């Protein structure tokens, strides 16, 4: 599936090579058990965890908690993706042969794309919100509103959903007698390679910079605070560390593969299939890490909710930290 799920704009439909020229010789069997087990475990653990988190964050929203808006959106996003995991497991088990029709393929691919970038953007929103509430506690007092958080979340969802709508008209999702795979473009083409570079920059590198900067400043402000006790400082740091860790473990390897595959294709177009065969198993393992995000995200709620429930004082004054 997802090393693999790379075409998201109409211009990517024109290719220099047959889009499945590498498929017959790809080492699908090497990663079959890993992917099926990964999808099964993530589905079994992630579905109840995110259902519970969705309900808890909804309760917090009714109590006028601003951060709960982003956490609620994150949980909904994960539930949307978790609903497709059984289909991906069946696909992988069937030797990457999609037997559920073109529309089902396009819909599951669409959800995969949207899940990655909605999750990344919402993690950025959570980090920025904590950055403002902690580093600029006095300045932001009374300035953070649920309406603003709802608007931002709705805008992010809408933008990502609209941007990925071209998935429904791409040839990669069509199921014909000559195509049985689902969104597996192997090897790449020039348009796809350039687009993957843009995905790495805009979808990963820039958000990563934002996350590192905001959480580093949170660490600094917490360290010099005289109003937080040792345990309270630890809770603030654990939340920041959890966000950065989830981002780097779940999304960094996947986007690193995008970068490496794209650069290699641009430099060695005639030898692309050979390289794709060598990197496929590694890419499958990185795909498992990105899927594990659906299990890891509820951890953020656990840390954030305990932090909020104890109403930790802000680091610049003795006012309480906004929720």
Short mmCIF file of C-alpha atoms in Angstrom, two decimals:
data_model
loop_
_atom_site.label_atom_id
_atom_site.label_comp_id
_atom_site.label_asym_id
_atom_site.label_seq_id
_atom_site.Cartn_x
_atom_site.Cartn_y
_atom_site.Cartn_z
CA UNK A 1 0.00 0.00 0.00
CA UNK A 2 1.49 3.20 1.09
CA UNK A 3 5.04 3.46 -0.09
CA UNK A 4 3.34 3.34 -2.97
CA UNK A 5 0.38 5.65 -2.54
CA UNK A 6 1.95 8.59 -4.27
CA UNK A 7 -0.35 10.03 -6.98
CA UNK A 8 -2.60 12.83 -5.85
CA UNK A 9 -2.92 15.30 -8.74
CA UNK A 10 -4.32 14.95 -12.25
CA UNK A 11 -1.00 15.84 -13.88
CA UNK A 12 0.46 12.65 -12.50
CA UNK A 13 -1.60 10.46 -14.80
CA UNK A 14 0.85 10.83 -17.69
CA UNK A 15 3.80 8.49 -17.28
CA UNK A 16 6.93 7.68 -19.18
CA UNK A 17 6.84 4.02 -18.20
CA UNK A 18 4.11 1.52 -17.85
CA UNK A 19 2.88 2.16 -14.27
CA UNK A 20 3.12 -1.51 -13.36
CA UNK A 21 6.22 -2.53 -15.25
CA UNK A 22 7.99 -3.38 -11.98
CA UNK A 23 5.06 -5.17 -10.35
CA UNK A 24 5.63 -8.78 -11.51
CA UNK A 25 9.13 -8.84 -10.04
CA UNK A 26 8.46 -6.91 -6.83
CA UNK A 27 9.18 -8.85 -3.59
CA UNK A 28 5.62 -8.58 -2.27
CA UNK A 29 5.86 -11.86 -0.38
CA UNK A 30 8.77 -10.64 1.75
CA UNK A 31 6.57 -8.04 3.47
CA UNK A 32 3.20 -9.80 3.32
CA UNK A 33 3.21 -11.20 6.87
CA UNK A 34 4.65 -8.00 8.35
CA UNK A 35 1.98 -5.81 6.75
CA UNK A 36 -0.95 -8.09 7.51
CA UNK A 37 0.08 -8.49 11.16
CA UNK A 38 0.73 -4.76 11.49
CA UNK A 39 -2.66 -3.81 10.03
CA UNK A 40 -4.44 -6.36 12.22
CA UNK A 41 -2.78 -5.24 15.46
CA UNK A 42 -3.25 -1.54 14.74
CA UNK A 43 -6.91 -2.11 13.88
CA UNK A 44 -7.55 -4.22 17.01
CA UNK A 45 -5.88 -1.72 19.35
CA UNK A 46 -6.55 1.55 17.56
CA UNK A 47 -10.29 1.20 16.99
CA UNK A 48 -11.38 0.97 20.64
CA UNK A 49 -8.67 3.41 21.79
CA UNK A 50 -9.73 6.10 19.32
CA UNK A 51 -13.44 5.51 19.91
CA UNK A 52 -12.86 6.06 23.63
CA UNK A 53 -10.67 9.10 22.97
CA UNK A 54 -13.30 10.59 20.65
CA UNK A 55 -15.93 10.31 23.37
CA UNK A 56 -13.64 11.73 26.08
CA UNK A 57 -12.57 14.68 23.95
CA UNK A 58 -16.20 15.40 23.06
CA UNK A 59 -16.93 15.63 26.80
CA UNK A 60 -13.99 18.05 27.14
CA UNK A 61 -15.30 20.14 24.23
CA UNK A 62 -18.61 20.57 26.06
CA UNK A 63 -16.57 21.89 28.99
CA UNK A 64 -15.13 24.61 26.71
CA UNK A 65 -11.69 23.04 26.40
CA UNK A 66 -9.83 24.51 23.40
CA UNK A 67 -7.16 21.82 23.03
CA UNK A 68 -9.87 19.14 22.95
CA UNK A 69 -11.01 20.46 19.55
CA UNK A 70 -7.73 19.42 17.91
CA UNK A 71 -7.63 16.12 19.80
CA UNK A 72 -11.20 15.35 18.73
CA UNK A 73 -10.33 16.04 15.09
CA UNK A 74 -7.25 13.83 15.38
CA UNK A 75 -9.31 10.95 16.75
CA UNK A 76 -11.91 11.27 13.99
CA UNK A 77 -9.13 11.26 11.41
CA UNK A 78 -7.66 8.07 12.85
CA UNK A 79 -11.04 6.34 12.97
CA UNK A 80 -11.54 7.19 9.30
CA UNK A 81 -8.23 5.51 8.43
CA UNK A 82 -8.73 2.53 10.75
CA UNK A 83 -11.94 1.68 8.91
CA UNK A 84 -9.88 0.94 5.77
CA UNK A 85 -7.22 -1.30 7.35
CA UNK A 86 -9.15 -4.57 6.85
CA UNK A 87 -9.31 -3.78 3.11
CA UNK A 88 -5.56 -3.16 2.94
CA UNK A 89 -4.89 -6.38 4.86
CA UNK A 90 -7.00 -8.37 2.38
CA UNK A 91 -5.22 -6.67 -0.53
CA UNK A 92 -1.75 -7.52 0.79
CA UNK A 93 -2.80 -11.08 1.65
CA UNK A 94 -4.00 -11.50 -1.96
CA UNK A 95 -0.51 -10.75 -3.31
CA UNK A 96 -1.37 -7.09 -4.01
CA UNK A 97 -4.32 -8.01 -6.16
CA UNK A 98 -7.28 -5.67 -5.58
CA UNK A 99 -10.60 -7.47 -6.07
CA UNK A 100 -13.04 -4.95 -4.57
CA UNK A 101 -13.53 -2.62 -7.53
CA UNK A 102 -12.16 0.73 -8.65
CA UNK A 103 -14.26 2.93 -6.37
CA UNK A 104 -13.29 0.99 -3.23
CA UNK A 105 -9.63 1.28 -4.24
CA UNK A 106 -9.88 5.02 -4.84
CA UNK A 107 -11.76 5.63 -1.59
CA UNK A 108 -9.25 3.70 0.54
CA UNK A 109 -6.34 5.45 -1.18
CA UNK A 110 -8.03 8.82 -0.66
CA UNK A 111 -8.48 8.14 3.05
CA UNK A 112 -4.84 7.08 3.38
CA UNK A 113 -3.56 10.32 1.85
CA UNK A 114 -5.90 12.49 3.91
CA UNK A 115 -5.09 10.70 7.16
CA UNK A 116 -1.35 11.36 6.87
CA UNK A 117 -1.60 15.09 6.27
CA UNK A 118 -4.57 15.85 8.50
CA UNK A 119 -2.71 14.07 11.33
CA UNK A 120 0.49 16.02 10.66
CA UNK A 121 -1.31 19.36 10.52
CA UNK A 122 -3.31 18.69 13.69
CA UNK A 123 -0.14 17.70 15.56
CA UNK A 124 1.25 21.08 14.50
CA UNK A 125 -1.91 22.79 15.77
CA UNK A 126 -1.60 21.04 19.14
CA UNK A 127 2.06 22.07 19.44
CA UNK A 128 1.36 25.68 18.44
CA UNK A 129 -1.56 25.88 20.88
CA UNK A 130 0.63 24.58 23.73
CA UNK A 131 3.42 26.94 22.67
CA UNK A 132 1.10 29.94 22.87
CA UNK A 133 -0.48 28.82 26.15
CA UNK A 134 2.85 28.12 27.86
CA UNK A 135 5.37 30.56 26.39
CA UNK A 136 2.93 33.47 26.03
CA UNK A 137 0.62 32.65 28.93
CA UNK A 138 -0.14 36.23 29.94
CA UNK A 139 -0.45 37.56 26.40
CA UNK A 140 -2.76 34.72 25.31
CA UNK A 141 -4.99 34.84 28.37
CA UNK A 142 -8.54 35.25 27.08
CA UNK A 143 -7.40 35.18 23.45
CA UNK A 144 -7.77 31.44 22.84
CA UNK A 145 -11.33 30.47 21.88
CA UNK A 146 -13.08 27.28 20.87
CA UNK A 147 -14.55 29.03 17.83
CA UNK A 148 -11.05 29.69 16.51
CA UNK A 149 -9.96 26.09 17.08
CA UNK A 150 -13.12 24.78 15.39
CA UNK A 151 -12.55 27.04 12.38
CA UNK A 152 -8.90 25.98 12.05
CA UNK A 153 -9.75 22.28 12.34
CA UNK A 154 -12.60 22.57 9.83
CA UNK A 155 -10.38 24.50 7.42
CA UNK A 156 -7.58 21.92 7.64
CA UNK A 157 -9.95 19.02 7.08
CA UNK A 158 -11.62 20.77 4.15
CA UNK A 159 -8.34 21.82 2.51
CA UNK A 160 -6.77 18.35 2.71
CA UNK A 161 -9.96 16.62 1.55
CA UNK A 162 -10.33 18.95 -1.45
CA UNK A 163 -6.65 18.80 -2.42
CA UNK A 164 -6.79 14.99 -2.61
CA UNK A 165 -10.04 14.76 -4.59
CA UNK A 166 -8.09 14.12 -7.85
CA UNK A 167 -7.42 10.63 -6.47
CA UNK A 168 -10.88 9.69 -7.80
CA UNK A 169 -9.92 10.40 -11.41
CA UNK A 170 -6.44 8.88 -11.43
CA UNK A 171 -5.69 5.82 -13.51
CA UNK A 172 -3.86 4.24 -10.57
CA UNK A 173 -7.19 3.47 -8.94
CA UNK A 174 -8.82 1.91 -12.02
CA UNK A 175 -9.27 -1.85 -11.89
CA UNK A 176 -8.98 -3.40 -15.37
CA UNK A 177 -7.74 -6.64 -16.88
CA UNK A 178 -4.26 -5.10 -17.12
CA UNK A 179 -4.23 -3.61 -13.62
CA UNK A 180 -4.92 -5.43 -10.39
CA UNK A 181 -2.86 -3.33 -7.94
CA UNK A 182 -4.23 -0.31 -6.08
CA UNK A 183 -2.21 2.92 -6.16
CA UNK A 184 1.12 1.20 -6.65
CA UNK A 185 3.01 3.23 -9.21
CA UNK A 186 6.23 1.35 -9.85
CA UNK A 187 8.48 2.77 -11.10
CA UNK A 188 7.88 6.49 -10.59
CA UNK A 189 7.52 9.05 -13.37
CA UNK A 190 8.94 12.58 -13.60
CA UNK A 191 5.78 14.36 -12.45
CA UNK A 192 5.34 11.96 -9.56
CA UNK A 193 8.97 12.28 -8.50
CA UNK A 194 8.77 16.07 -8.39
CA UNK A 195 5.46 15.93 -6.57
CA UNK A 196 6.94 13.61 -3.94
CA UNK A 197 9.71 16.14 -3.36
CA UNK A 198 7.02 18.75 -2.74
CA UNK A 199 5.24 16.38 -0.35
CA UNK A 200 8.47 15.92 1.59
CA UNK A 201 9.06 19.67 1.85
CA UNK A 202 5.53 20.91 2.50
CA UNK A 203 4.02 17.86 4.18
CA UNK A 204 6.96 16.89 6.37
CA UNK A 205 9.98 19.24 6.51
CA UNK A 206 8.06 22.45 7.26
CA UNK A 207 5.73 20.88 9.88
CA UNK A 208 8.75 19.15 11.44
CA UNK A 209 10.50 22.51 11.80
CA UNK A 210 7.41 23.98 13.43
CA UNK A 211 7.10 21.08 15.86
CA UNK A 212 10.75 21.17 16.89
CA UNK A 213 10.77 24.95 17.38
CA UNK A 214 7.52 25.17 19.38
CA UNK A 215 8.32 22.23 21.64
CA UNK A 216 11.89 23.38 22.20
CA UNK A 217 10.55 26.74 23.39
CA UNK A 218 8.07 24.93 25.64
CA UNK A 219 10.99 23.00 27.16
CA UNK A 220 12.91 26.24 27.74
CA UNK A 221 9.99 28.05 29.37
CA UNK A 222 9.14 25.09 31.56
CA UNK A 223 12.75 24.70 32.72
CA UNK A 224 13.04 28.29 33.99
CA UNK A 225 9.59 28.37 35.54
CA UNK A 226 9.44 28.96 39.29
CA UNK A 227 5.68 28.35 39.52
CA UNK A 228 5.75 24.70 38.43
CA UNK A 229 6.83 21.92 40.73
CA UNK A 230 8.98 19.02 39.53
CA UNK A 231 6.06 16.76 38.68
CA UNK A 232 4.21 19.47 36.76
CA UNK A 233 7.31 20.27 34.72
CA UNK A 234 7.67 16.59 33.89
CA UNK A 235 4.07 16.41 32.61
CA UNK A 236 4.59 19.39 30.30
CA UNK A 237 7.79 17.86 28.95
CA UNK A 238 6.27 14.42 28.48
CA UNK A 239 3.51 15.86 26.31
CA UNK A 240 6.02 17.74 24.15
CA UNK A 241 8.24 14.68 23.87
CA UNK A 242 5.30 12.46 22.92
CA UNK A 243 4.28 14.75 20.05
CA UNK A 244 7.82 14.96 18.65
CA UNK A 245 8.43 11.22 19.07
CA UNK A 246 5.19 10.22 17.36
CA UNK A 247 5.91 12.60 14.50
CA UNK A 248 9.49 11.44 13.94
CA UNK A 249 8.83 7.72 14.32
CA UNK A 250 5.55 7.51 12.42
CA UNK A 251 6.01 10.04 9.64
CA UNK A 252 9.74 10.70 9.17
CA UNK A 253 10.67 7.24 7.75
CA UNK A 254 7.76 7.26 5.30
CA UNK A 255 8.67 10.68 3.92
CA UNK A 256 12.36 9.80 3.89
CA UNK A 257 11.50 6.94 1.52
CA UNK A 258 9.58 9.37 -0.69
CA UNK A 259 12.64 11.60 -0.84
CA UNK A 260 15.13 8.79 -1.57
CA UNK A 261 12.97 7.14 -4.22
CA UNK A 262 12.30 10.43 -5.98
CA UNK A 263 15.93 11.55 -6.01
CA UNK A 264 17.11 8.15 -7.22
CA UNK A 265 14.54 8.14 -10.02
CA UNK A 266 15.57 11.62 -11.17
CA UNK A 267 19.23 10.56 -11.26
CA UNK A 268 18.82 6.98 -12.53
CA UNK A 269 15.58 6.70 -14.46
CA UNK A 270 16.65 3.70 -16.55
CA UNK A 271 17.54 1.63 -13.47
CA UNK A 272 14.49 2.53 -11.42
CA UNK A 273 12.92 -0.94 -11.13
CA UNK A 274 16.07 -2.50 -9.72
CA UNK A 275 16.24 0.12 -7.00
CA UNK A 276 12.51 -0.21 -6.24
CA UNK A 277 12.97 -3.95 -5.71
CA UNK A 278 15.80 -3.41 -3.24
CA UNK A 279 14.04 -0.73 -1.21
CA UNK A 280 10.58 -2.29 -1.20
CA UNK A 281 10.90 -4.33 2.01
CA UNK A 282 12.38 -1.36 3.88
CA UNK A 283 9.56 0.82 2.62
CA UNK A 284 7.01 -1.72 3.85
CA UNK A 285 8.51 -1.58 7.34
CA UNK A 286 8.34 2.23 7.29
CA UNK A 287 4.72 1.98 6.16
CA UNK A 288 4.00 -0.04 9.30
CA UNK A 289 5.42 2.81 11.38
CA UNK A 290 3.13 5.34 9.71
CA UNK A 291 0.16 3.05 10.37
CA UNK A 292 1.13 2.78 14.04
CA UNK A 293 0.28 6.47 14.36
CA UNK A 294 -3.35 5.41 14.80
CA UNK A 295 -2.41 3.65 18.05
CA UNK A 296 0.05 6.28 19.26
CA UNK A 297 -2.19 9.35 19.01
CA UNK A 298 -4.41 8.45 22.02
CA UNK A 299 -1.24 8.75 24.13
CA UNK A 300 -1.32 12.48 23.44
CA UNK A 301 -4.80 12.69 24.93
CA UNK A 302 -3.72 10.78 28.05
CA UNK A 303 -0.86 13.20 28.68
CA UNK A 304 -2.76 16.33 27.73
CA UNK A 305 -5.90 15.47 29.69
CA UNK A 306 -4.07 14.72 32.92
CA UNK A 307 -2.11 17.92 32.49
CA UNK A 308 -5.30 19.91 32.00
CA UNK A 309 -7.29 18.22 34.71
CA UNK A 310 -4.73 19.25 37.31
CA UNK A 311 -4.81 22.82 36.00
CA UNK A 312 -1.07 23.34 36.02
CA UNK A 313 -0.03 26.98 36.59
CA UNK A 314 1.50 28.77 33.65
CA UNK A 315 5.23 29.14 33.47
CA UNK A 316 5.30 32.94 33.37
CA UNK A 317 2.86 33.71 36.14
CA UNK A 318 0.66 32.15 38.77
CA UNK A 319 -2.35 32.07 36.45
CA UNK A 320 -3.51 28.65 35.46
CA UNK A 321 -2.48 27.24 32.11
CA UNK A 322 -5.34 27.52 29.58
CA UNK A 323 -6.90 24.21 28.59
#
